[in-house]
PDB file of C-alpha atoms in Angstrom:
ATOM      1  CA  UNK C   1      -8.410  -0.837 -17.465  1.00 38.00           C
ATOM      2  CA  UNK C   2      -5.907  -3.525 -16.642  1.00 41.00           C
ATOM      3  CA  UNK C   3      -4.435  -5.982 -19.289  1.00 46.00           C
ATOM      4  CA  UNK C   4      -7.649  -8.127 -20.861  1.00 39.00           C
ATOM      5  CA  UNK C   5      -7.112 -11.693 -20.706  1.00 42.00           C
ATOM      6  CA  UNK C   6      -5.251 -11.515 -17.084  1.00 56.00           C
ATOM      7  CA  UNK C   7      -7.002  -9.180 -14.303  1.00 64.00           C
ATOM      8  CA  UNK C   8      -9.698  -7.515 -15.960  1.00 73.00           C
ATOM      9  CA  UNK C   9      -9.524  -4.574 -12.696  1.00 88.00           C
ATOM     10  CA  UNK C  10      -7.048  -3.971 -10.310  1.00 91.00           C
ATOM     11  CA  UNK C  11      -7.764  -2.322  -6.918  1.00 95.00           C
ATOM     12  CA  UNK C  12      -4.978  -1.918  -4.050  1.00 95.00           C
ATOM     13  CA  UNK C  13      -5.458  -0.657  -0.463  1.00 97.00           C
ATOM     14  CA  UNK C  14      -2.699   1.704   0.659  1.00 96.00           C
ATOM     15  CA  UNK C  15      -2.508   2.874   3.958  1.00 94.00           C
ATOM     16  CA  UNK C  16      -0.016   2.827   7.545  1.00 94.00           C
ATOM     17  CA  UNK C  17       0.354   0.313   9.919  1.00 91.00           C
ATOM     18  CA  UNK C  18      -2.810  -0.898  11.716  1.00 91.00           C
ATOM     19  CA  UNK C  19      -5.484   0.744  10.071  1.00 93.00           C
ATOM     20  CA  UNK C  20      -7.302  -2.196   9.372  1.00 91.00           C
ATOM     21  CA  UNK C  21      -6.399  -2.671   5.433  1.00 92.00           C
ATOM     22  CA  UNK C  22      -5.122  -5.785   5.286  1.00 92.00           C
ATOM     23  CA  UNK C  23      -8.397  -6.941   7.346  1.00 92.00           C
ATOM     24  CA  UNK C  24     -10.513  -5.562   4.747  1.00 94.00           C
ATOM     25  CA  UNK C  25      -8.830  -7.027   2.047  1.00 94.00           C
ATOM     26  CA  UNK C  26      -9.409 -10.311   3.016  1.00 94.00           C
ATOM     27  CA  UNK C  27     -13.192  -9.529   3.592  1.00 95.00           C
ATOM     28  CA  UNK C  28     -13.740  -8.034   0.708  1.00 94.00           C
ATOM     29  CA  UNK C  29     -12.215 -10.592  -1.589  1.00 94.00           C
ATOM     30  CA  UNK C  30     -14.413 -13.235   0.296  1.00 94.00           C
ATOM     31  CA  UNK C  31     -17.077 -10.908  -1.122  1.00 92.00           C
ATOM     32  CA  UNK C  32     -16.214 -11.089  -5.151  1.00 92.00           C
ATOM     33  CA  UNK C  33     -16.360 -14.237  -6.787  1.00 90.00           C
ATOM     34  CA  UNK C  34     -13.542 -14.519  -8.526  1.00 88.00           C
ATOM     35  CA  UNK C  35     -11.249 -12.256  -6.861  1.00 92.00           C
ATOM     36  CA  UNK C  36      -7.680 -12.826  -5.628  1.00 91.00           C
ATOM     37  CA  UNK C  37      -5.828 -11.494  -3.098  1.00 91.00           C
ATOM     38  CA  UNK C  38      -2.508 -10.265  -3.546  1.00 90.00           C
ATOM     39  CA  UNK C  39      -0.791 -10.283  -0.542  1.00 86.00           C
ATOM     40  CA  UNK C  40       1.637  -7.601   1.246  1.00 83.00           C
ATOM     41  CA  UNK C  41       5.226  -8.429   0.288  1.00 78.00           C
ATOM     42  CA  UNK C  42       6.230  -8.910   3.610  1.00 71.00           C
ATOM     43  CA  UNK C  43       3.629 -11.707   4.082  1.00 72.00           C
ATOM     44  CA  UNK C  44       4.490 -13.423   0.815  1.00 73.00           C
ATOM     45  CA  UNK C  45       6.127 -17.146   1.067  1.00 71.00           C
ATOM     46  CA  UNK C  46      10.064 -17.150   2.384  1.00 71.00           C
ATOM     47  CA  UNK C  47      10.799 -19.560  -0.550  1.00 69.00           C
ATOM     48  CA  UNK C  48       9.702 -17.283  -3.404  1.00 78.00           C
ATOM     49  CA  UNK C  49      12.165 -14.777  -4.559  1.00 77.00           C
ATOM     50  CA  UNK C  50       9.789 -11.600  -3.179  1.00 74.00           C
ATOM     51  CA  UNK C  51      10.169 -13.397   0.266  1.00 73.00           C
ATOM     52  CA  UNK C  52      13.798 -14.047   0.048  1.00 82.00           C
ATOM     53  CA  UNK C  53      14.879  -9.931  -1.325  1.00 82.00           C
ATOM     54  CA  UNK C  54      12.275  -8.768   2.016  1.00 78.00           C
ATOM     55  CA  UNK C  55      14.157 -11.059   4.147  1.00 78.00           C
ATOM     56  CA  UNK C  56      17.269  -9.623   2.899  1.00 80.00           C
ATOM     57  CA  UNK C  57      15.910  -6.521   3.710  1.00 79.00           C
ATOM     58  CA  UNK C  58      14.844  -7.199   6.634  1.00 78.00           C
ATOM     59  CA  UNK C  59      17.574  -9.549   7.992  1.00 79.00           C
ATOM     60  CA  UNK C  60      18.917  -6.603  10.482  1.00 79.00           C
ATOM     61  CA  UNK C  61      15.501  -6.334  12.153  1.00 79.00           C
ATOM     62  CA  UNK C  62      14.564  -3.398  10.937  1.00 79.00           C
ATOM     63  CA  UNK C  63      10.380  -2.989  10.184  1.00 79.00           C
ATOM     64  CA  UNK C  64      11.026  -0.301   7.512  1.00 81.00           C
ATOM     65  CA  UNK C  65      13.684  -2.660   5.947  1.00 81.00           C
ATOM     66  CA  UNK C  66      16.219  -0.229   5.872  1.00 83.00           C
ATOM     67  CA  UNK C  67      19.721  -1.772   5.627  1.00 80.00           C
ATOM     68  CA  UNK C  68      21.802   1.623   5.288  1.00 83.00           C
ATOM     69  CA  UNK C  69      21.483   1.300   1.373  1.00 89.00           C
ATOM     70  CA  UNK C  70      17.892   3.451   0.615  1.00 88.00           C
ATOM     71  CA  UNK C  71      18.187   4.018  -2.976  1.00 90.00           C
ATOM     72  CA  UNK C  72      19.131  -0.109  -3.550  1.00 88.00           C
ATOM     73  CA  UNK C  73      16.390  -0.956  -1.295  1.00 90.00           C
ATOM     74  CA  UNK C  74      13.809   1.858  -3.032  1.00 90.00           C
ATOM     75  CA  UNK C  75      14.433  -0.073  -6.519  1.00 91.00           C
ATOM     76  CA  UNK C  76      14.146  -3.621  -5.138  1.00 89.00           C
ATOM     77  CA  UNK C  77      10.929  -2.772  -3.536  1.00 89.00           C
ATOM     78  CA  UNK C  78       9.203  -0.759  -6.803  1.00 90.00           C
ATOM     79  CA  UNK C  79      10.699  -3.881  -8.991  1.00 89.00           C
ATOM     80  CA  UNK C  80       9.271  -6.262  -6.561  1.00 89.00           C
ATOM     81  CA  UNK C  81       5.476  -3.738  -6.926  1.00 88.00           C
ATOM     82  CA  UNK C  82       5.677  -4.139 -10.190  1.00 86.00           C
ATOM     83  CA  UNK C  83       6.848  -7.942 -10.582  1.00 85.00           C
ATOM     84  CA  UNK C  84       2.877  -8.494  -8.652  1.00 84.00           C
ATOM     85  CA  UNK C  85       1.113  -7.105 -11.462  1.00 81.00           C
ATOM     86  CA  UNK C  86       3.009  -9.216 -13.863  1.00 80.00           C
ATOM     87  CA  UNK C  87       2.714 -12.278 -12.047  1.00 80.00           C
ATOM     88  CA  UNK C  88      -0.813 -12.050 -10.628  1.00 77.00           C
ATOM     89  CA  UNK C  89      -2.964 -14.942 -11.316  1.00 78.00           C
ATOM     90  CA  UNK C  90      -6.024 -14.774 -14.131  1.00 77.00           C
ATOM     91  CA  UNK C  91      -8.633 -13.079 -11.732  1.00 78.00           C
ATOM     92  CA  UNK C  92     -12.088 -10.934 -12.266  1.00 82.00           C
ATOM     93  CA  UNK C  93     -10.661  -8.936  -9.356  1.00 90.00           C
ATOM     94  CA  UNK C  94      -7.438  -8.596  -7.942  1.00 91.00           C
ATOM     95  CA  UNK C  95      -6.907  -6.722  -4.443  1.00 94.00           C
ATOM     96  CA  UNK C  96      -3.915  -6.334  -4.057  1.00 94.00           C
ATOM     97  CA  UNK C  97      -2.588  -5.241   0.483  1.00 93.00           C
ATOM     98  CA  UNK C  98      -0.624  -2.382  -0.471  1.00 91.00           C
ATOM     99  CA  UNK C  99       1.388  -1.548  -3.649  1.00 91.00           C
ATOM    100  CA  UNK C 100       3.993   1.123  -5.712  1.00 91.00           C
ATOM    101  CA  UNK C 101       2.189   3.897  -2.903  1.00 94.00           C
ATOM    102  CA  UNK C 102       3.010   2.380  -0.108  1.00 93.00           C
ATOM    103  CA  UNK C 103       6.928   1.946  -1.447  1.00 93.00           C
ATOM    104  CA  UNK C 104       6.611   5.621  -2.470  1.00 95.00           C
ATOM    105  CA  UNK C 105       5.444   6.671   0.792  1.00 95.00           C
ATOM    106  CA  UNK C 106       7.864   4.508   3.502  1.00 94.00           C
ATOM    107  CA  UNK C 107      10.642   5.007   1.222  1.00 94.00           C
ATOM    108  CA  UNK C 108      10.414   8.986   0.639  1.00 96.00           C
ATOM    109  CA  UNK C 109      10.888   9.175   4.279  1.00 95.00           C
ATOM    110  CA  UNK C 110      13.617   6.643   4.380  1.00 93.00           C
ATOM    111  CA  UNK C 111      15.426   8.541   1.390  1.00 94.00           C
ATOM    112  CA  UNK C 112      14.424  11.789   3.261  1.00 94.00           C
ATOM    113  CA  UNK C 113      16.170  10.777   6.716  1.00 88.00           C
ATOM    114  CA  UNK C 114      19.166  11.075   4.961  1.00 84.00           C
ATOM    115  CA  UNK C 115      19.783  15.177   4.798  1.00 83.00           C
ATOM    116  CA  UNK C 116      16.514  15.902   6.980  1.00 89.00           C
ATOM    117  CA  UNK C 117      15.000  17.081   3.836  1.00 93.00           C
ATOM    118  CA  UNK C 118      11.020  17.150   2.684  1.00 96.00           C
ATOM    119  CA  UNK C 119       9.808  13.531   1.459  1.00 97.00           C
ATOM    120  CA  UNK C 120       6.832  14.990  -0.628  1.00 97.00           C
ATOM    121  CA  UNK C 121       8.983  15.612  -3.557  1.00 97.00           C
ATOM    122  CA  UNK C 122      10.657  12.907  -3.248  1.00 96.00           C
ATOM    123  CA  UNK C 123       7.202  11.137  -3.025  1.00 97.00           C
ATOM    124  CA  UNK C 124       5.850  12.531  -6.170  1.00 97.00           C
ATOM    125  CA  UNK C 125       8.771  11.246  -7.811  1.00 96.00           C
ATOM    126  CA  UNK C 126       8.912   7.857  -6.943  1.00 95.00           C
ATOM    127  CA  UNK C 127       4.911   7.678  -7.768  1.00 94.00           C
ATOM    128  CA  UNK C 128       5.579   9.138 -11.086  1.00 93.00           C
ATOM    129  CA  UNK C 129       8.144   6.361 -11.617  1.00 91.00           C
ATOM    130  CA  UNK C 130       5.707   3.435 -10.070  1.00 89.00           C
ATOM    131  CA  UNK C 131       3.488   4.605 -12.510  1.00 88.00           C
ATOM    132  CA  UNK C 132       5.712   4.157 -15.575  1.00 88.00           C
ATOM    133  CA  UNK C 133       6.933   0.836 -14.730  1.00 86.00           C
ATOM    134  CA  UNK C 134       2.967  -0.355 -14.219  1.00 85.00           C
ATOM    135  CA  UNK C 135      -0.268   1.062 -14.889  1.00 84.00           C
ATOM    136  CA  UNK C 136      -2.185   2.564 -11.983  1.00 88.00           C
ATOM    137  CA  UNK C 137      -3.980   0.426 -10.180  1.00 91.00           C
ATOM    138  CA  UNK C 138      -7.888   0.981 -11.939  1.00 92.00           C
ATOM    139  CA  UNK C 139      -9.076   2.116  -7.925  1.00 95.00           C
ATOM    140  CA  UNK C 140      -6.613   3.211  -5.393  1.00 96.00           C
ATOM    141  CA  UNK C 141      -7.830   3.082  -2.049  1.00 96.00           C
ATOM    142  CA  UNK C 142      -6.452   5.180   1.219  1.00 97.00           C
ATOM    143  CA  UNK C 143      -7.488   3.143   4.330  1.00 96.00           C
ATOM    144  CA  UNK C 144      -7.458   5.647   7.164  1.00 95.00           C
ATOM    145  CA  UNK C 145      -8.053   5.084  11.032  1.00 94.00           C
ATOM    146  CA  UNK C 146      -7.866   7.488  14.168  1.00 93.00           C
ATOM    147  CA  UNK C 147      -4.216   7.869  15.565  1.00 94.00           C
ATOM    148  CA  UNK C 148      -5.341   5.932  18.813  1.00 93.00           C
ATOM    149  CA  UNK C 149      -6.616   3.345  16.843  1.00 93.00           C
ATOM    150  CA  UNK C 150      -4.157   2.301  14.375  1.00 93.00           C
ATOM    151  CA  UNK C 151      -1.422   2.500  16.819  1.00 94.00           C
ATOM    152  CA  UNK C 152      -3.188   0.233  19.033  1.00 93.00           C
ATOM    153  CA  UNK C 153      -3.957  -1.889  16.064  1.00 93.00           C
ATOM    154  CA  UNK C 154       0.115  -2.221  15.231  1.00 92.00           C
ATOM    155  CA  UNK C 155       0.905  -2.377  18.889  1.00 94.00           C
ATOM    156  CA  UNK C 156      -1.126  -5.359  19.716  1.00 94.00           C
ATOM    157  CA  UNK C 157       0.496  -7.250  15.765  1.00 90.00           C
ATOM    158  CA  UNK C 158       3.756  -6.344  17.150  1.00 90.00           C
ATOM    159  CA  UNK C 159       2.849  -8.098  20.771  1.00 94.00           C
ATOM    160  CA  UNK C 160       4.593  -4.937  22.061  1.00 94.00           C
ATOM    161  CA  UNK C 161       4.448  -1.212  22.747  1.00 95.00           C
ATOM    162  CA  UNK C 162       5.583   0.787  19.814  1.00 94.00           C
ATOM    163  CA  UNK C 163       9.107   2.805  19.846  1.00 93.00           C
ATOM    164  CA  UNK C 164       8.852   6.619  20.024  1.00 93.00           C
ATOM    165  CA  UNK C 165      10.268   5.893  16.639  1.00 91.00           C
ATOM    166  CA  UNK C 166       7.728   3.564  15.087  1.00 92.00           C
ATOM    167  CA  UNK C 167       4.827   6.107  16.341  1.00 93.00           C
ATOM    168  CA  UNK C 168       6.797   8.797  14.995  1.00 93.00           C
ATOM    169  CA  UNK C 169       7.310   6.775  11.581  1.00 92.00           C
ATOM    170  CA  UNK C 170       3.422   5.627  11.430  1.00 92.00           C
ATOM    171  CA  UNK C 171       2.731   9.352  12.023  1.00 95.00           C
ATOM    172  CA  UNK C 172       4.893  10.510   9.226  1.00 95.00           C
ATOM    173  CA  UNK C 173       3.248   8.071   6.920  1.00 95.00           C
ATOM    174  CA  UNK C 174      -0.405   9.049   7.935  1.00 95.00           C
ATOM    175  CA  UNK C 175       0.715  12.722   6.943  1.00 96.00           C
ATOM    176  CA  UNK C 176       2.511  11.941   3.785  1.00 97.00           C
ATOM    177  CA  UNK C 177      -0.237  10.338   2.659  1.00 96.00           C
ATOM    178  CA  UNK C 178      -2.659  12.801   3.481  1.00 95.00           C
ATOM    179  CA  UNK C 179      -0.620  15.832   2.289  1.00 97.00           C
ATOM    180  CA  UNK C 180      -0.276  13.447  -1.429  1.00 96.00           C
ATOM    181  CA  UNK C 181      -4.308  12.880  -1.322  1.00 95.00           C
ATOM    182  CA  UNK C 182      -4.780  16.671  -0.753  1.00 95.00           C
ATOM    183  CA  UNK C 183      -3.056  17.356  -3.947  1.00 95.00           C
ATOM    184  CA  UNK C 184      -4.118  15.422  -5.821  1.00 94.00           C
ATOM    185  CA  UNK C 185      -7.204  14.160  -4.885  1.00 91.00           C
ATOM    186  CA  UNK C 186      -8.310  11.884  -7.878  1.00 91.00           C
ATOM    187  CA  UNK C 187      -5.711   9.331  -6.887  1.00 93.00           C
ATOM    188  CA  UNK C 188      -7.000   7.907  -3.821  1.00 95.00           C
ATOM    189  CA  UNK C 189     -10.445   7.167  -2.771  1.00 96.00           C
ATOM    190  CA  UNK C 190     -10.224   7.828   1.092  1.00 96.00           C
ATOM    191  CA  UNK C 191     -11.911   5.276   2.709  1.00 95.00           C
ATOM    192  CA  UNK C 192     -11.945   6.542   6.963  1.00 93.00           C
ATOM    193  CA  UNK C 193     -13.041   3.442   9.206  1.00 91.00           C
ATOM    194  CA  UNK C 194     -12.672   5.765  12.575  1.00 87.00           C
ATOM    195  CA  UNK C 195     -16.087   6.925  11.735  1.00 86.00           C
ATOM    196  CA  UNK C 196     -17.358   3.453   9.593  1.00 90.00           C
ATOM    197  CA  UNK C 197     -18.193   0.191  10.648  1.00 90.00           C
ATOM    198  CA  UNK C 198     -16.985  -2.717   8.633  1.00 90.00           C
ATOM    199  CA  UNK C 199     -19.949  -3.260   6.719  1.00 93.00           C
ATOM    200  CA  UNK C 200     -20.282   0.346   6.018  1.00 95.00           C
ATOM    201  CA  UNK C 201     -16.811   0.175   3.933  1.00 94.00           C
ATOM    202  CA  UNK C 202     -17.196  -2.922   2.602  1.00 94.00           C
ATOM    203  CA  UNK C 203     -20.334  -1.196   0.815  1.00 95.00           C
ATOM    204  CA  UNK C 204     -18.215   2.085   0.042  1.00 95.00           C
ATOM    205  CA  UNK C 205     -15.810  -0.833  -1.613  1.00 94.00           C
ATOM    206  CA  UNK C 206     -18.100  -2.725  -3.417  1.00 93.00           C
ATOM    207  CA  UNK C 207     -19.816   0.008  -4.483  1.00 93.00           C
ATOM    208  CA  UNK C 208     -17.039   1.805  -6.041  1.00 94.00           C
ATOM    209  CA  UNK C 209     -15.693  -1.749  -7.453  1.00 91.00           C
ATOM    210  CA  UNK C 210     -18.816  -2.367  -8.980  1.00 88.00           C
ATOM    211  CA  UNK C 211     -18.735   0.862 -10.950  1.00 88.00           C
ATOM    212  CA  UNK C 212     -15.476   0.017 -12.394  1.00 82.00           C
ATOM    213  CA  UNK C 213     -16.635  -3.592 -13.094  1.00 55.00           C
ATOM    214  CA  UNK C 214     -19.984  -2.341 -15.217  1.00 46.00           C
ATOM    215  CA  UNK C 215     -19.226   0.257 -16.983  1.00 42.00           C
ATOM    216  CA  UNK C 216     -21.009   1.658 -20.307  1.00 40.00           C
ATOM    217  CA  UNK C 217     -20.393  -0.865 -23.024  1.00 36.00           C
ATOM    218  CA  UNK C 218     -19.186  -3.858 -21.066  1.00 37.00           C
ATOM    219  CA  UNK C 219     -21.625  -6.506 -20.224  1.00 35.00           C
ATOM    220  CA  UNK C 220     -22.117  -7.905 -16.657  1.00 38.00           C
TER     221      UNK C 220
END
């Protein structure tokens, strides 16, 4: 459980590019009274200092914020992860649009690029450093889509065809991810929407929200 007195249960959706997570988020905190949404850092307001270090990182145009400096911008982002949980408002719920993962995931391949070697390691060890610096999130959710789809998702957000080396990146992501869940499979709940309509995971949501909300010796 989550620090009593601030957000009682803490659930982020991980995930790549256009599979529909940030969507989802903002249905299913319109579902939980009481709930806030904690938005993806590179959504969050320009004027506050998580909007002015992404801009920084960002200010060569690159999506993956990757200024030349990987472990500098690795830090930043897992200090700006864990910064959220500190800061989040008093909430029954927060759901929080990606978090610590998704910085483990993007930046393993970033850090990776570098001598062509294997991000997984280099995965497991910035998760195993996210999770020192802030408790695990009390329900970790993998948002998964269909190659076709979440490509065509980011595609149409971008108002533009993706490089050959954004599909190659979202790719990458989609595997890391997938290889991390394989091995170690109590992490993530994998939530697939290729197969799902909306409703259908907002109840796979809800219902595995409202298992951590009730359980055995707190009252509803």
């Amino acid at each position: 459980m989550s620090d009593p007195g601030t957000v009682p249960w803490w659930v982020t959706l991980e995930g790549t590019n256009g599979v529909g997570k940030t969507h989802l988020a903002q249905l299913l905190r319109a579902q939980i009274d009481g709930a806030v949404l904690v938005e993806e850092l590179p959504d969050v307001a320009p004027d506050r200092l998580p909007g002015k270090v992404i801009a920084a990182l960002a200010a060569e145009g690159d999506l993956f914020l990757r200024t030349g400096h990987p472990l500098t911008e690795t830090l930043a982002l897992l200090a700006l992860a864990v910064r959220r949980r500190e800061e989040a408002p008093a909430a029954v719920v927060a759901i929080e649009d990606r978090g610590g993962d998704s910085v483990a995931v993007y930046q393993a391949l970033t850090l990776a690029e570098r001598d062509r070697s294997d991000p997984y390691p280099i995965a497991l060890r910035l998760l195993a450093m996210a999770d020192r610096w802030r408790r695990r999130s009390d329900l970790t959710v993998l948002v998964t889509a269909d190659e076709a789809t979440r490509c065509a998702r980011w595609s149409a957000r971008l108002g533009r065809p993706l490089t050959s080396h954004e599909y190659r990146r979202a790719d990458a992501v989609a595997r890391l991810y997938e290889q991390i869940a394989t091995e170690d499979p109590g992490r993530y709940l994998v939530l697939g929407l290729s197969r799902r309509t909306t409703e259908q995971a907002l109840s796979v949501l809800m219902g595995a929200i409202g298992a951590l909300t009730f359980p055995a010796g707190v009252p509803s």
